[in-house]
Amino acid sequence: MANLQQALVASIPKDAVFRRGNGRNPDELRTVKITRHFTKHAEGSVLIEFGETKVLCTASVEAGVPRFLKGKGEGWITAEYGMLPRATHTRNDREASKG
């Protein structure tokens, strides 16, 4: 594999100019847009856009802790994520649909 890679690199003219499919230079970042307070009901939310990639982050706060932490003076934090169906070019099952 390394030999093939070396051969491909060697075949590229030294003065070649590389452009991405969308016209950006190899070292050029996608445009980033951040929209705060994106959802109505979450205590915190943000929509982050990197070109055509969009990430929605929300945060919720609940008073109290799980029973096993009561009276210990400790807190609790948890996280989860999910991708919507057809978020990629191939169909993926939703995580929630897997028992």
PDB file of N, CA and C in Angstrom:
ATOM      1  N   MET A   1       0.832  -1.200   0.000  1.00  0.00           N
ATOM      2  CA  MET A   1       0.000   0.000   0.000  1.00  0.00           C
ATOM      3  C   MET A   1       0.870   1.254   0.000  1.00  0.00           C
ATOM      4  N   ALA A   2       1.939   1.229   0.791  1.00  0.00           N
ATOM      5  CA  ALA A   2       2.820   2.391   0.865  1.00  0.00           C
ATOM      6  C   ALA A   2       3.471   2.658  -0.488  1.00  0.00           C
ATOM      7  N   ASN A   3       3.843   1.587  -1.208  1.00  0.00           N
ATOM      8  CA  ASN A   3       4.461   1.761  -2.528  1.00  0.00           C
ATOM      9  C   ASN A   3       3.496   2.399  -3.515  1.00  0.00           C
ATOM     10  N   LEU A   4       2.235   1.975  -3.473  1.00  0.00           N
ATOM     11  CA  LEU A   4       1.217   2.558  -4.348  1.00  0.00           C
ATOM     12  C   LEU A   4       1.038   4.040  -4.030  1.00  0.00           C
ATOM     13  N   GLN A   5       0.986   4.341  -2.743  1.00  0.00           N
ATOM     14  CA  GLN A   5       0.821   5.730  -2.314  1.00  0.00           C
ATOM     15  C   GLN A   5       2.005   6.573  -2.783  1.00  0.00           C
ATOM     16  N   GLN A   6       3.216   6.048  -2.616  1.00  0.00           N
ATOM     17  CA  GLN A   6       4.410   6.773  -3.050  1.00  0.00           C
ATOM     18  C   GLN A   6       4.401   6.989  -4.562  1.00  0.00           C
ATOM     19  N   ALA A   7       3.975   5.970  -5.305  1.00  0.00           N
ATOM     20  CA  ALA A   7       3.922   6.089  -6.766  1.00  0.00           C
ATOM     21  C   ALA A   7       2.912   7.147  -7.190  1.00  0.00           C
ATOM     22  N   LEU A   8       1.755   7.165  -6.521  1.00  0.00           N
ATOM     23  CA  LEU A   8       0.744   8.172  -6.852  1.00  0.00           C
ATOM     24  C   LEU A   8       1.254   9.575  -6.556  1.00  0.00           C
ATOM     25  N   VAL A   9       1.880   9.748  -5.405  1.00  0.00           N
ATOM     26  CA  VAL A   9       2.407  11.065  -5.037  1.00  0.00           C
ATOM     27  C   VAL A   9       3.488  11.486  -6.024  1.00  0.00           C
ATOM     28  N   ALA A  10       4.357  10.557  -6.411  1.00  0.00           N
ATOM     29  CA  ALA A  10       5.437  10.874  -7.350  1.00  0.00           C
ATOM     30  C   ALA A  10       4.902  11.255  -8.726  1.00  0.00           C
ATOM     31  N   SER A  11       3.722  10.749  -9.090  1.00  0.00           N
ATOM     32  CA  SER A  11       3.166  11.041 -10.418  1.00  0.00           C
ATOM     33  C   SER A  11       2.498  12.409 -10.505  1.00  0.00           C
ATOM     34  N   ILE A  12       2.327  13.079  -9.383  1.00  0.00           N
ATOM     35  CA  ILE A  12       1.661  14.391  -9.369  1.00  0.00           C
ATOM     36  C   ILE A  12       2.678  15.468  -9.731  1.00  0.00           C
ATOM     37  N   PRO A  13       2.389  16.289 -10.722  1.00  0.00           N
ATOM     38  CA  PRO A  13       3.316  17.373 -11.076  1.00  0.00           C
ATOM     39  C   PRO A  13       3.565  18.290  -9.876  1.00  0.00           C
ATOM     40  N   LYS A  14       4.806  18.732  -9.750  1.00  0.00           N
ATOM     41  CA  LYS A  14       5.191  19.568  -8.603  1.00  0.00           C
ATOM     42  C   LYS A  14       4.431  20.888  -8.567  1.00  0.00           C
ATOM     43  N   ASP A  15       3.998  21.384  -9.716  1.00  0.00           N
ATOM     44  CA  ASP A  15       3.297  22.670  -9.759  1.00  0.00           C
ATOM     45  C   ASP A  15       1.772  22.505  -9.773  1.00  0.00           C
ATOM     46  N   ALA A  16       1.284  21.298  -9.464  1.00  0.00           N
ATOM     47  CA  ALA A  16      -0.168  21.045  -9.468  1.00  0.00           C
ATOM     48  C   ALA A  16      -0.853  21.851  -8.369  1.00  0.00           C
ATOM     49  N   VAL A  17      -2.013  22.383  -8.688  1.00  0.00           N
ATOM     50  CA  VAL A  17      -2.811  23.140  -7.723  1.00  0.00           C
ATOM     51  C   VAL A  17      -4.024  22.284  -7.363  1.00  0.00           C
ATOM     52  N   PHE A  18      -4.153  21.974  -6.092  1.00  0.00           N
ATOM     53  CA  PHE A  18      -5.259  21.135  -5.644  1.00  0.00           C
ATOM     54  C   PHE A  18      -6.430  21.989  -5.193  1.00  0.00           C
ATOM     55  N   ARG A  19      -7.623  21.598  -5.596  1.00  0.00           N
ATOM     56  CA  ARG A  19      -8.852  22.267  -5.164  1.00  0.00           C
ATOM     57  C   ARG A  19      -9.822  21.177  -4.733  1.00  0.00           C
ATOM     58  N   ARG A  20     -10.587  21.466  -3.712  1.00  0.00           N
ATOM     59  CA  ARG A  20     -11.628  20.537  -3.282  1.00  0.00           C
ATOM     60  C   ARG A  20     -12.793  20.617  -4.267  1.00  0.00           C
ATOM     61  N   GLY A  21     -13.705  19.659  -4.188  1.00  0.00           N
ATOM     62  CA  GLY A  21     -14.850  19.620  -5.090  1.00  0.00           C
ATOM     63  C   GLY A  21     -15.698  20.871  -5.030  1.00  0.00           C
ATOM     64  N   ASN A  22     -15.718  21.533  -3.862  1.00  0.00           N
ATOM     65  CA  ASN A  22     -16.534  22.739  -3.712  1.00  0.00           C
ATOM     66  C   ASN A  22     -15.731  24.011  -3.979  1.00  0.00           C
ATOM     67  N   GLY A  23     -14.470  23.861  -4.444  1.00  0.00           N
ATOM     68  CA  GLY A  23     -13.672  25.021  -4.805  1.00  0.00           C
ATOM     69  C   GLY A  23     -12.744  25.530  -3.717  1.00  0.00           C
ATOM     70  N   ARG A  24     -12.847  24.986  -2.492  1.00  0.00           N
ATOM     71  CA  ARG A  24     -11.953  25.440  -1.421  1.00  0.00           C
ATOM     72  C   ARG A  24     -10.538  24.911  -1.642  1.00  0.00           C
ATOM     73  N   ASN A  25      -9.557  25.665  -1.173  1.00  0.00           N
ATOM     74  CA  ASN A  25      -8.176  25.206  -1.177  1.00  0.00           C
ATOM     75  C   ASN A  25      -8.019  24.105  -0.132  1.00  0.00           C
ATOM     76  N   PRO A  26      -6.994  23.249  -0.251  1.00  0.00           N
ATOM     77  CA  PRO A  26      -6.809  22.170   0.721  1.00  0.00           C
ATOM     78  C   PRO A  26      -6.669  22.661   2.162  1.00  0.00           C
ATOM     79  N   ASP A  27      -6.110  23.848   2.350  1.00  0.00           N
ATOM     80  CA  ASP A  27      -5.914  24.368   3.709  1.00  0.00           C
ATOM     81  C   ASP A  27      -7.005  25.368   4.123  1.00  0.00           C
ATOM     82  N   GLU A  28      -8.058  25.470   3.348  1.00  0.00           N
ATOM     83  CA  GLU A  28      -9.128  26.434   3.629  1.00  0.00           C
ATOM     84  C   GLU A  28     -10.271  25.770   4.391  1.00  0.00           C
ATOM     85  N   LEU A  29     -10.640  26.359   5.528  1.00  0.00           N
ATOM     86  CA  LEU A  29     -11.728  25.822   6.341  1.00  0.00           C
ATOM     87  C   LEU A  29     -13.079  26.141   5.727  1.00  0.00           C
ATOM     88  N   ARG A  30     -14.072  25.319   6.060  1.00  0.00           N
ATOM     89  CA  ARG A  30     -15.443  25.622   5.660  1.00  0.00           C
ATOM     90  C   ARG A  30     -15.936  26.815   6.479  1.00  0.00           C
ATOM     91  N   THR A  31     -16.904  27.539   5.951  1.00  0.00           N
ATOM     92  CA  THR A  31     -17.514  28.640   6.682  1.00  0.00           C
ATOM     93  C   THR A  31     -18.225  28.075   7.904  1.00  0.00           C
ATOM     94  N   VAL A  32     -18.036  28.710   9.050  1.00  0.00           N
ATOM     95  CA  VAL A  32     -18.666  28.263  10.298  1.00  0.00           C
ATOM     96  C   VAL A  32     -19.701  29.296  10.720  1.00  0.00           C
ATOM     97  N   LYS A  33     -20.899  28.830  11.024  1.00  0.00           N
ATOM     98  CA  LYS A  33     -21.971  29.704  11.496  1.00  0.00           C
ATOM     99  C   LYS A  33     -22.525  29.103  12.783  1.00  0.00           C
ATOM    100  N   ILE A  34     -22.671  29.920  13.823  1.00  0.00           N
ATOM    101  CA  ILE A  34     -23.191  29.460  15.112  1.00  0.00           C
ATOM    102  C   ILE A  34     -24.437  30.268  15.450  1.00  0.00           C
ATOM    103  N   THR A  35     -25.543  29.560  15.673  1.00  0.00           N
ATOM    104  CA  THR A  35     -26.810  30.204  16.037  1.00  0.00           C
ATOM    105  C   THR A  35     -27.178  29.777  17.449  1.00  0.00           C
ATOM    106  N   ARG A  36     -27.100  30.709  18.386  1.00  0.00           N
ATOM    107  CA  ARG A  36     -27.436  30.419  19.779  1.00  0.00           C
ATOM    108  C   ARG A  36     -28.946  30.440  19.977  1.00  0.00           C
ATOM    109  N   HIS A  37     -29.400  29.780  21.046  1.00  0.00           N
ATOM    110  CA  HIS A  37     -30.826  29.738  21.414  1.00  0.00           C
ATOM    111  C   HIS A  37     -31.664  29.214  20.243  1.00  0.00           C
ATOM    112  N   PHE A  38     -31.202  28.152  19.597  1.00  0.00           N
ATOM    113  CA  PHE A  38     -31.852  27.659  18.384  1.00  0.00           C
ATOM    114  C   PHE A  38     -33.193  26.994  18.662  1.00  0.00           C
ATOM    115  N   THR A  39     -33.300  26.247  19.759  1.00  0.00           N
ATOM    116  CA  THR A  39     -34.576  25.606  20.085  1.00  0.00           C
ATOM    117  C   THR A  39     -35.298  26.393  21.167  1.00  0.00           C
ATOM    118  N   LYS A  40     -36.589  26.248  21.198  1.00  0.00           N
ATOM    119  CA  LYS A  40     -37.427  27.073  22.066  1.00  0.00           C
ATOM    120  C   LYS A  40     -37.434  26.609  23.522  1.00  0.00           C
ATOM    121  N   HIS A  41     -37.455  25.300  23.775  1.00  0.00           N
ATOM    122  CA  HIS A  41     -37.725  24.818  25.124  1.00  0.00           C
ATOM    123  C   HIS A  41     -36.501  24.366  25.917  1.00  0.00           C
ATOM    124  N   ALA A  42     -35.385  24.083  25.277  1.00  0.00           N
ATOM    125  CA  ALA A  42     -34.196  23.635  26.008  1.00  0.00           C
ATOM    126  C   ALA A  42     -33.583  24.795  26.781  1.00  0.00           C
ATOM    127  N   GLU A  43     -32.997  24.478  27.937  1.00  0.00           N
ATOM    128  CA  GLU A  43     -32.338  25.523  28.727  1.00  0.00           C
ATOM    129  C   GLU A  43     -31.159  26.131  27.970  1.00  0.00           C
ATOM    130  N   GLY A  44     -30.547  25.359  27.133  1.00  0.00           N
ATOM    131  CA  GLY A  44     -29.471  25.858  26.284  1.00  0.00           C
ATOM    132  C   GLY A  44     -29.482  25.127  24.954  1.00  0.00           C
ATOM    133  N   SER A  45     -29.224  25.842  23.872  1.00  0.00           N
ATOM    134  CA  SER A  45     -29.164  25.176  22.565  1.00  0.00           C
ATOM    135  C   SER A  45     -28.348  26.011  21.590  1.00  0.00           C
ATOM    136  N   VAL A  46     -27.779  25.312  20.620  1.00  0.00           N
ATOM    137  CA  VAL A  46     -26.993  25.979  19.592  1.00  0.00           C
ATOM    138  C   VAL A  46     -27.036  25.126  18.322  1.00  0.00           C
ATOM    139  N   LEU A  47     -27.116  25.791  17.183  1.00  0.00           N
ATOM    140  CA  LEU A  47     -26.982  25.122  15.892  1.00  0.00           C
ATOM    141  C   LEU A  47     -25.638  25.563  15.333  1.00  0.00           C
ATOM    142  N   ILE A  48     -24.778  24.594  15.040  1.00  0.00           N
ATOM    143  CA  ILE A  48     -23.462  24.888  14.482  1.00  0.00           C
ATOM    144  C   ILE A  48     -23.445  24.354  13.055  1.00  0.00           C
ATOM    145  N   GLU A  49     -23.065  25.206  12.109  1.00  0.00           N
ATOM    146  CA  GLU A  49     -23.031  24.817  10.700  1.00  0.00           C
ATOM    147  C   GLU A  49     -21.610  24.957  10.169  1.00  0.00           C
ATOM    148  N   PHE A  50     -21.120  23.890   9.548  1.00  0.00           N
ATOM    149  CA  PHE A  50     -19.811  23.866   8.898  1.00  0.00           C
ATOM    150  C   PHE A  50     -20.075  23.511   7.445  1.00  0.00           C
ATOM    151  N   GLY A  51     -20.283  24.498   6.608  1.00  0.00           N
ATOM    152  CA  GLY A  51     -20.675  24.206   5.235  1.00  0.00           C
ATOM    153  C   GLY A  51     -22.042  23.541   5.237  1.00  0.00           C
ATOM    154  N   GLU A  52     -22.144  22.352   4.651  1.00  0.00           N
ATOM    155  CA  GLU A  52     -23.428  21.640   4.616  1.00  0.00           C
ATOM    156  C   GLU A  52     -23.647  20.761   5.846  1.00  0.00           C
ATOM    157  N   THR A  53     -22.652  20.656   6.710  1.00  0.00           N
ATOM    158  CA  THR A  53     -22.781  19.856   7.931  1.00  0.00           C
ATOM    159  C   THR A  53     -23.409  20.707   9.017  1.00  0.00           C
ATOM    160  N   LYS A  54     -24.461  20.183   9.637  1.00  0.00           N
ATOM    161  CA  LYS A  54     -25.153  20.917  10.696  1.00  0.00           C
ATOM    162  C   LYS A  54     -25.202  20.049  11.947  1.00  0.00           C
ATOM    163  N   VAL A  55     -24.905  20.655  13.098  1.00  0.00           N
ATOM    164  CA  VAL A  55     -24.938  19.947  14.377  1.00  0.00           C
ATOM    165  C   VAL A  55     -25.818  20.746  15.326  1.00  0.00           C
ATOM    166  N   LEU A  56     -26.837  20.097  15.871  1.00  0.00           N
ATOM    167  CA  LEU A  56     -27.728  20.729  16.839  1.00  0.00           C
ATOM    168  C   LEU A  56     -27.374  20.190  18.214  1.00  0.00           C
ATOM    169  N   CYS A  57     -27.055  21.078  19.143  1.00  0.00           N
ATOM    170  CA  CYS A  57     -26.727  20.694  20.515  1.00  0.00           C
ATOM    171  C   CYS A  57     -27.735  21.348  21.447  1.00  0.00           C
ATOM    172  N   THR A  58     -28.286  20.556  22.350  1.00  0.00           N
ATOM    173  CA  THR A  58     -29.195  21.108  23.351  1.00  0.00           C
ATOM    174  C   THR A  58     -28.755  20.636  24.723  1.00  0.00           C
ATOM    175  N   ALA A  59     -29.065  21.420  25.738  1.00  0.00           N
ATOM    176  CA  ALA A  59     -28.760  21.062  27.125  1.00  0.00           C
ATOM    177  C   ALA A  59     -30.016  21.255  27.952  1.00  0.00           C
ATOM    178  N   SER A  60     -30.276  20.289  28.806  1.00  0.00           N
ATOM    179  CA  SER A  60     -31.421  20.359  29.715  1.00  0.00           C
ATOM    180  C   SER A  60     -30.915  20.246  31.144  1.00  0.00           C
ATOM    181  N   VAL A  61     -31.619  20.879  32.054  1.00  0.00           N
ATOM    182  CA  VAL A  61     -31.248  20.855  33.467  1.00  0.00           C
ATOM    183  C   VAL A  61     -32.435  20.336  34.259  1.00  0.00           C
ATOM    184  N   GLU A  62     -32.168  19.381  35.137  1.00  0.00           N
ATOM    185  CA  GLU A  62     -33.208  18.868  36.027  1.00  0.00           C
ATOM    186  C   GLU A  62     -32.732  19.029  37.457  1.00  0.00           C
ATOM    187  N   ALA A  63     -33.616  19.473  38.333  1.00  0.00           N
ATOM    188  CA  ALA A  63     -33.273  19.581  39.752  1.00  0.00           C
ATOM    189  C   ALA A  63     -33.196  18.173  40.328  1.00  0.00           C
ATOM    190  N   GLY A  64     -32.252  17.950  41.211  1.00  0.00           N
ATOM    191  CA  GLY A  64     -32.147  16.658  41.869  1.00  0.00           C
ATOM    192  C   GLY A  64     -31.112  15.760  41.224  1.00  0.00           C
ATOM    193  N   VAL A  65     -30.898  14.618  41.878  1.00  0.00           N
ATOM    194  CA  VAL A  65     -29.931  13.629  41.407  1.00  0.00           C
ATOM    195  C   VAL A  65     -30.580  12.247  41.479  1.00  0.00           C
ATOM    196  N   PRO A  66     -29.993  11.254  40.838  1.00  0.00           N
ATOM    197  CA  PRO A  66     -30.526   9.897  40.960  1.00  0.00           C
ATOM    198  C   PRO A  66     -30.495   9.431  42.421  1.00  0.00           C
ATOM    199  N   ARG A  67     -31.359   8.486  42.752  1.00  0.00           N
ATOM    200  CA  ARG A  67     -31.465   8.019  44.150  1.00  0.00           C
ATOM    201  C   ARG A  67     -30.130   7.586  44.735  1.00  0.00           C
ATOM    202  N   PHE A  68     -29.310   6.912  43.965  1.00  0.00           N
ATOM    203  CA  PHE A  68     -28.048   6.410  44.514  1.00  0.00           C
ATOM    204  C   PHE A  68     -27.056   7.520  44.872  1.00  0.00           C
ATOM    205  N   LEU A  69     -27.318   8.775  44.451  1.00  0.00           N
ATOM    206  CA  LEU A  69     -26.441   9.899  44.799  1.00  0.00           C
ATOM    207  C   LEU A  69     -27.030  10.813  45.867  1.00  0.00           C
ATOM    208  N   LYS A  70     -28.254  10.606  46.253  1.00  0.00           N
ATOM    209  CA  LYS A  70     -28.897  11.490  47.239  1.00  0.00           C
ATOM    210  C   LYS A  70     -28.089  11.520  48.532  1.00  0.00           C
ATOM    211  N   GLY A  71     -27.869  12.739  49.030  1.00  0.00           N
ATOM    212  CA  GLY A  71     -27.158  12.932  50.289  1.00  0.00           C
ATOM    213  C   GLY A  71     -25.651  12.803  50.199  1.00  0.00           C
ATOM    214  N   LYS A  72     -25.103  12.591  49.039  1.00  0.00           N
ATOM    215  CA  LYS A  72     -23.652  12.424  48.894  1.00  0.00           C
ATOM    216  C   LYS A  72     -22.947  13.719  48.492  1.00  0.00           C
ATOM    217  N   GLY A  73     -23.711  14.775  48.198  1.00  0.00           N
ATOM    218  CA  GLY A  73     -23.090  16.035  47.798  1.00  0.00           C
ATOM    219  C   GLY A  73     -22.451  15.973  46.417  1.00  0.00           C
ATOM    220  N   GLU A  74     -22.937  15.075  45.586  1.00  0.00           N
ATOM    221  CA  GLU A  74     -22.389  14.931  44.239  1.00  0.00           C
ATOM    222  C   GLU A  74     -23.457  15.233  43.199  1.00  0.00           C
ATOM    223  N   GLY A  75     -23.019  15.529  41.996  1.00  0.00           N
ATOM    224  CA  GLY A  75     -23.945  15.803  40.903  1.00  0.00           C
ATOM    225  C   GLY A  75     -23.945  14.679  39.892  1.00  0.00           C
ATOM    226  N   TRP A  76     -24.688  14.897  38.817  1.00  0.00           N
ATOM    227  CA  TRP A  76     -24.834  13.875  37.787  1.00  0.00           C
ATOM    228  C   TRP A  76     -24.913  14.553  36.436  1.00  0.00           C
ATOM    229  N   ILE A  77     -24.143  14.053  35.491  1.00  0.00           N
ATOM    230  CA  ILE A  77     -24.208  14.581  34.131  1.00  0.00           C
ATOM    231  C   ILE A  77     -24.220  13.392  33.171  1.00  0.00           C
ATOM    232  N   THR A  78     -24.975  13.505  32.134  1.00  0.00           N
ATOM    233  CA  THR A  78     -25.041  12.442  31.133  1.00  0.00           C
ATOM    234  C   THR A  78     -25.140  13.079  29.754  1.00  0.00           C
ATOM    235  N   ALA A  79     -24.826  12.316  28.734  1.00  0.00           N
ATOM    236  CA  ALA A  79     -24.879  12.839  27.361  1.00  0.00           C
ATOM    237  C   ALA A  79     -25.357  11.740  26.427  1.00  0.00           C
ATOM    238  N   GLU A  80     -25.930  12.144  25.320  1.00  0.00           N
ATOM    239  CA  GLU A  80     -26.335  11.198  24.282  1.00  0.00           C
ATOM    240  C   GLU A  80     -26.288  11.911  22.941  1.00  0.00           C
ATOM    241  N   TYR A  81     -26.243  11.145  21.893  1.00  0.00           N
ATOM    242  CA  TYR A  81     -26.272  11.747  20.559  1.00  0.00           C
ATOM    243  C   TYR A  81     -27.086  10.856  19.636  1.00  0.00           C
ATOM    244  N   GLY A  82     -27.483  11.403  18.538  1.00  0.00           N
ATOM    245  CA  GLY A  82     -28.198  10.626  17.541  1.00  0.00           C
ATOM    246  C   GLY A  82     -28.071  11.287  16.184  1.00  0.00           C
ATOM    247  N   MET A  83     -28.112  10.464  15.152  1.00  0.00           N
ATOM    248  CA  MET A  83     -28.110  10.981  13.784  1.00  0.00           C
ATOM    249  C   MET A  83     -29.456  10.669  13.166  1.00  0.00           C
ATOM    250  N   LEU A  84     -30.008  11.627  12.482  1.00  0.00           N
ATOM    251  CA  LEU A  84     -31.286  11.423  11.815  1.00  0.00           C
ATOM    252  C   LEU A  84     -31.124  10.484  10.625  1.00  0.00           C
ATOM    253  N   PRO A  85     -32.177   9.744  10.294  1.00  0.00           N
ATOM    254  CA  PRO A  85     -32.099   8.911   9.093  1.00  0.00           C
ATOM    255  C   PRO A  85     -31.759   9.781   7.878  1.00  0.00           C
ATOM    256  N   ARG A  86     -30.937   9.257   7.014  1.00  0.00           N
ATOM    257  CA  ARG A  86     -30.491   9.937   5.795  1.00  0.00           C
ATOM    258  C   ARG A  86     -29.629  11.163   6.089  1.00  0.00           C
ATOM    259  N   ALA A  87     -29.000  11.188   7.265  1.00  0.00           N
ATOM    260  CA  ALA A  87     -28.061  12.265   7.564  1.00  0.00           C
ATOM    261  C   ALA A  87     -26.778  12.089   6.752  1.00  0.00           C
ATOM    262  N   THR A  88     -26.571  10.891   6.206  1.00  0.00           N
ATOM    263  CA  THR A  88     -25.415  10.610   5.368  1.00  0.00           C
ATOM    264  C   THR A  88     -25.898  10.121   4.007  1.00  0.00           C
ATOM    265  N   HIS A  89     -24.969   9.937   3.084  1.00  0.00           N
ATOM    266  CA  HIS A  89     -25.351   9.532   1.725  1.00  0.00           C
ATOM    267  C   HIS A  89     -25.896   8.109   1.654  1.00  0.00           C
ATOM    268  N   THR A  90     -25.617   7.291   2.667  1.00  0.00           N
ATOM    269  CA  THR A  90     -26.188   5.943   2.721  1.00  0.00           C
ATOM    270  C   THR A  90     -27.165   5.861   3.879  1.00  0.00           C
ATOM    271  N   ARG A  91     -28.149   5.003   3.769  1.00  0.00           N
ATOM    272  CA  ARG A  91     -29.169   4.875   4.812  1.00  0.00           C
ATOM    273  C   ARG A  91     -28.572   4.188   6.033  1.00  0.00           C
ATOM    274  N   ASN A  92     -28.772   4.779   7.197  1.00  0.00           N
ATOM    275  CA  ASN A  92     -28.326   4.210   8.466  1.00  0.00           C
ATOM    276  C   ASN A  92     -29.524   4.003   9.372  1.00  0.00           C
ATOM    277  N   ASP A  93     -29.510   2.919  10.153  1.00  0.00           N
ATOM    278  CA  ASP A  93     -30.550   2.724  11.153  1.00  0.00           C
ATOM    279  C   ASP A  93     -30.351   3.729  12.277  1.00  0.00           C
ATOM    280  N   ARG A  94     -31.450   4.196  12.848  1.00  0.00           N
ATOM    281  CA  ARG A  94     -31.351   5.086  14.003  1.00  0.00           C
ATOM    282  C   ARG A  94     -30.914   4.272  15.204  1.00  0.00           C
ATOM    283  N   GLU A  95     -30.084   4.855  16.065  1.00  0.00           N
ATOM    284  CA  GLU A  95     -29.609   4.166  17.257  1.00  0.00           C
ATOM    285  C   GLU A  95     -30.776   3.747  18.141  1.00  0.00           C
ATOM    286  N   ALA A  96     -31.795   4.605  18.236  1.00  0.00           N
ATOM    287  CA  ALA A  96     -32.937   4.339  19.108  1.00  0.00           C
ATOM    288  C   ALA A  96     -33.737   3.122  18.648  1.00  0.00           C
ATOM    289  N   SER A  97     -33.620   2.760  17.372  1.00  0.00           N
ATOM    290  CA  SER A  97     -34.405   1.638  16.855  1.00  0.00           C
ATOM    291  C   SER A  97     -33.747   0.293  17.145  1.00  0.00           C
ATOM    292  N   LYS A  98     -32.536   0.323  17.653  1.00  0.00           N
ATOM    293  CA  LYS A  98     -31.831  -0.918  17.982  1.00  0.00           C
ATOM    294  C   LYS A  98     -32.102  -1.260  19.441  1.00  0.00           C
ATOM    295  N   GLY A  99     -32.895  -2.282  19.685  1.00  0.00           N
ATOM    296  CA  GLY A  99     -33.322  -2.719  21.003  1.00  0.00           C
ATOM    297  C   GLY A  99     -32.412  -2.362  22.054  1.00  0.00           C
TER     298      GLY A  99
END
